[in-house]
């Protein structure tokens, strides 16, 4: 009687399914994708707004409306101190590359490799200065170049433009040079020509995004830099080297290529300084030239940069925003900078020489260099003129000194007037910004900084200005008054900078609110869809195991709630991998308890907990890669090769074990093809995957130094074999698509589902493993084992009659998250493994490299889990339930999986909304937001594609062909 009732109920479901049709199950998934897209686009439009870029530009004549003195010798705002500028940018220059190792508690191999800086600073301490330059995050090259040239703060949304920089339309230092008749020559990183496409007298750009190429850009700079120093057709020369940045990304800071690059730079810089010194005599071309060597940002020990702030964590994370600036004048220097404006910190180097460095903000670079060159300051600059860097041009003003004024007094006169112009320009910008921007600064903030400026201007008008007009004043009186005036202006400029840093981004709360509202509507829609499919599904089951069902449902909600609420804390976001692993282990303990209670699947439950422990170990390794170990950064960023590097046995094991695991996976697939249900095209797809696995092994062997006598040339192994693997993968997907469109399946529902799922996973797996490096087979094996355990746990209650419940889907989701962190990723832009995008390719093509980077980043955590979910339906399929039962199960499963992802993403959105004024919003919360919303949209898109692929009109079960049977 029970079987008859079940069959009758199943037939009823089949009839209802036929009424709905295939697309009746699919459309809710596409509707969910649409709702999520709209919600995220609206929220992002409100959250990741760029600051309003004003269309105004500074002009020489503007200074006449200021209360300050303008230059009276035909130049612009300030009296020019230098005639020519040589600007050399060493990308990703860490501060500890520049200063002696004695400044640090522990000496490292990469320190003291650029002695040219400390030698110049120790022998000519007044004309050669080292600065610790603090960059404002985010620290991608695009933001830093925009910040350096405009004098403004970077915005987070520009991270997306780092691979295709738009031309800068905002007023900037380069634009002012050209407007005022200065000729600029550029060589190196082609980002400059993208940002300033029509500004250079001559340019020698080189492609910058192939991180495996350490030499092309640098060699181009070297070829043109030294000859250009002998030419006189330029006023500003810019050379941007990239080798250190690329060496960091691929090999890390503690590596031989990095040290070789630093030594190469040292040699080049010594030659540059030698040429400039030889031509610095009276009447020579470099008599009044300023040399500036600087980094645009720093890097961590594993070569990363792009997020973070100096307040985020400690030590190595700070090195992202700490870089160095070296400036050298070849004229007679100022005898000394007034003590109140000298921030030097001095210490002896290994040779006993005294070496000093000062500190400055990169924000101050544009306005300081503009003041030294005598050009108008960029309209939107909010930095202030750095006194120590400005002092390098003091000798140019000595001719103005009267008998009563020392050169220090003359410098203070010029500096006070320059700060007057600086403050007036910043106040003008703040007023224009508040008037033009939709949000601007608050009335209280504007009133506060206006009062500070009014006090400084009042003192200028009634005291300092008269003092400067009368050069016969007593020196002590003059210095005291000028010091007070300078302090007043610096107080104003500092207040504006702090205000801008704390409240710069404009948040459109209405757009954000609408986005959150639509996101909540999508959650309600998904819950309704799950409940509807659950109602249809439950008609086919008995009510056995109700208590277990209730308990696991509560536990699922509990686990999901803990994971979602953890995103409200920055500490838990930093430890997200550990949190996910803890929740996965918790679910495993619950499963073990039920296994003991039921007396079955005990070995599987224990094995699942052991696997979870190994995942925790891998996550810890990934965190140590994130934090402090550059040895992990090899060609494929594989943590497995370097867990215990230095031990010969382990070194060979790390090379051989991944190959053996891959051979084992290939053997398992070959055995699977012997099954009679693996017919065309599935059998050929699996055979193609086996071939790809063998090619991956050949690729690793040719790329390894441990396997001598390889039959395949290294160039073929590195370049053409990966391309063949990509081509095979594309061919496999084409075969599956062709079979979906034109081949009518004669298999029963369960067999058809298993064959299609296995084939789809095979088609993707070879590319995912290749891009993941030698850790790929290990992670793939772990994912297979973990997936098999979760599949078996589906029937832990009630045997084959046990219903598919959300608990196993929650375990699947948590396991997928753990795989993301196990494979060495984390939710930050500096966690992207750019080297993987160039496996098989040397040149940069945006779309191609973006696709490869996406597959590497989300292959194990999204692509394979989403396409592997149907196994959870197949494992519990009961005979004679029909294809429409499978449709119902797949619809409920995919909707539930999408719902779990959507809930966690919604809490991430709420988190960044609540924390939008948090100190770490751009360094931590915003990158987490970007990764999670991409995760959601990518998951939804793959679910929609999977629904088309798996919801096919296969052969129904014989007993269900006639409802009346």
PDB file of N, CA, C and O in Angstrom, residues 103 316 328 574 581 589 609 621 634 676 685 697 733 898:
ATOM      1  N   UNK A 103      68.233  50.586  10.764  1.00  0.00           N
ATOM      2  CA  UNK A 103      67.008  51.229  11.233  1.00  0.00           C
ATOM      3  C   UNK A 103      65.962  50.207  11.677  1.00  0.00           C
ATOM      4  O   UNK A 103      64.932  50.584  12.228  1.00  0.00           O
ATOM      5  N   UNK A 316      54.051  44.129   8.158  1.00  0.00           N
ATOM      6  CA  UNK A 316      54.116  43.974   6.711  1.00  0.00           C
ATOM      7  C   UNK A 316      52.971  44.669   5.997  1.00  0.00           C
ATOM      8  O   UNK A 316      53.143  45.165   4.890  1.00  0.00           O
ATOM      9  N   UNK A 328      67.396  65.098  -4.401  1.00  0.00           N
ATOM     10  CA  UNK A 328      68.781  65.580  -4.386  1.00  0.00           C
ATOM     11  C   UNK A 328      68.898  66.820  -5.264  1.00  0.00           C
ATOM     12  O   UNK A 328      68.510  66.825  -6.429  1.00  0.00           O
ATOM     13  N   UNK A 574      38.544  39.352   8.582  1.00  0.00           N
ATOM     14  CA  UNK A 574      39.944  38.976   8.401  1.00  0.00           C
ATOM     15  C   UNK A 574      40.152  37.481   8.627  1.00  0.00           C
ATOM     16  O   UNK A 574      41.038  36.875   8.032  1.00  0.00           O
ATOM     17  N   UNK A 581      35.516  27.371   8.361  1.00  0.00           N
ATOM     18  CA  UNK A 581      35.993  26.037   8.718  1.00  0.00           C
ATOM     19  C   UNK A 581      35.436  25.583  10.065  1.00  0.00           C
ATOM     20  O   UNK A 581      35.091  24.407  10.241  1.00  0.00           O
ATOM     21  N   UNK A 589      30.427  17.592  13.392  1.00  0.00           N
ATOM     22  CA  UNK A 589      30.200  16.994  14.718  1.00  0.00           C
ATOM     23  C   UNK A 589      28.741  16.596  14.873  1.00  0.00           C
ATOM     24  O   UNK A 589      28.417  15.523  15.423  1.00  0.00           O
ATOM     25  N   UNK A 609      35.442  14.957   9.460  1.00  0.00           N
ATOM     26  CA  UNK A 609      36.079  15.809  10.468  1.00  0.00           C
ATOM     27  C   UNK A 609      37.595  15.890  10.250  1.00  0.00           C
ATOM     28  O   UNK A 609      38.203  16.947  10.438  1.00  0.00           O
ATOM     29  N   UNK A 621      47.986  28.030   6.350  1.00  0.00           N
ATOM     30  CA  UNK A 621      49.096  28.246   5.424  1.00  0.00           C
ATOM     31  C   UNK A 621      48.786  29.430   4.521  1.00  0.00           C
ATOM     32  O   UNK A 621      49.638  30.284   4.256  1.00  0.00           O
ATOM     33  N   UNK A 634      55.510  31.788  -6.064  1.00  0.00           N
ATOM     34  CA  UNK A 634      56.213  31.224  -7.209  1.00  0.00           C
ATOM     35  C   UNK A 634      55.349  31.447  -8.441  1.00  0.00           C
ATOM     36  O   UNK A 634      54.362  32.159  -8.407  1.00  0.00           O
ATOM     37  N   UNK A 676      28.612   1.668 -18.747  1.00  0.00           N
ATOM     38  CA  UNK A 676      27.858   1.621 -19.994  1.00  0.00           C
ATOM     39  C   UNK A 676      27.072   2.913 -20.241  1.00  0.00           C
ATOM     40  O   UNK A 676      26.740   3.239 -21.379  1.00  0.00           O
ATOM     41  N   UNK A 685      34.304  13.521 -23.596  1.00  0.00           N
ATOM     42  CA  UNK A 685      34.652  14.639 -22.714  1.00  0.00           C
ATOM     43  C   UNK A 685      35.572  14.160 -21.604  1.00  0.00           C
ATOM     44  O   UNK A 685      36.591  14.795 -21.287  1.00  0.00           O
ATOM     45  N   UNK A 697      50.795  17.356 -16.438  1.00  0.00           N
ATOM     46  CA  UNK A 697      52.001  16.734 -15.875  1.00  0.00           C
ATOM     47  C   UNK A 697      53.213  17.064 -16.745  1.00  0.00           C
ATOM     48  O   UNK A 697      54.293  17.405 -16.223  1.00  0.00           O
ATOM     49  N   UNK A 733      33.385  21.782 -23.699  1.00  0.00           N
ATOM     50  CA  UNK A 733      32.159  22.548 -23.477  1.00  0.00           C
ATOM     51  C   UNK A 733      31.320  22.614 -24.751  1.00  0.00           C
ATOM     52  O   UNK A 733      30.078  22.582 -24.692  1.00  0.00           O
ATOM     53  N   UNK A 898      21.495  29.272  -3.788  1.00  0.00           N
ATOM     54  CA  UNK A 898      21.543  30.698  -4.102  1.00  0.00           C
ATOM     55  C   UNK A 898      21.075  31.554  -2.959  1.00  0.00           C
ATOM     56  O   UNK A 898      21.596  32.651  -2.725  1.00  0.00           O
TER      57      UNK A 898
END
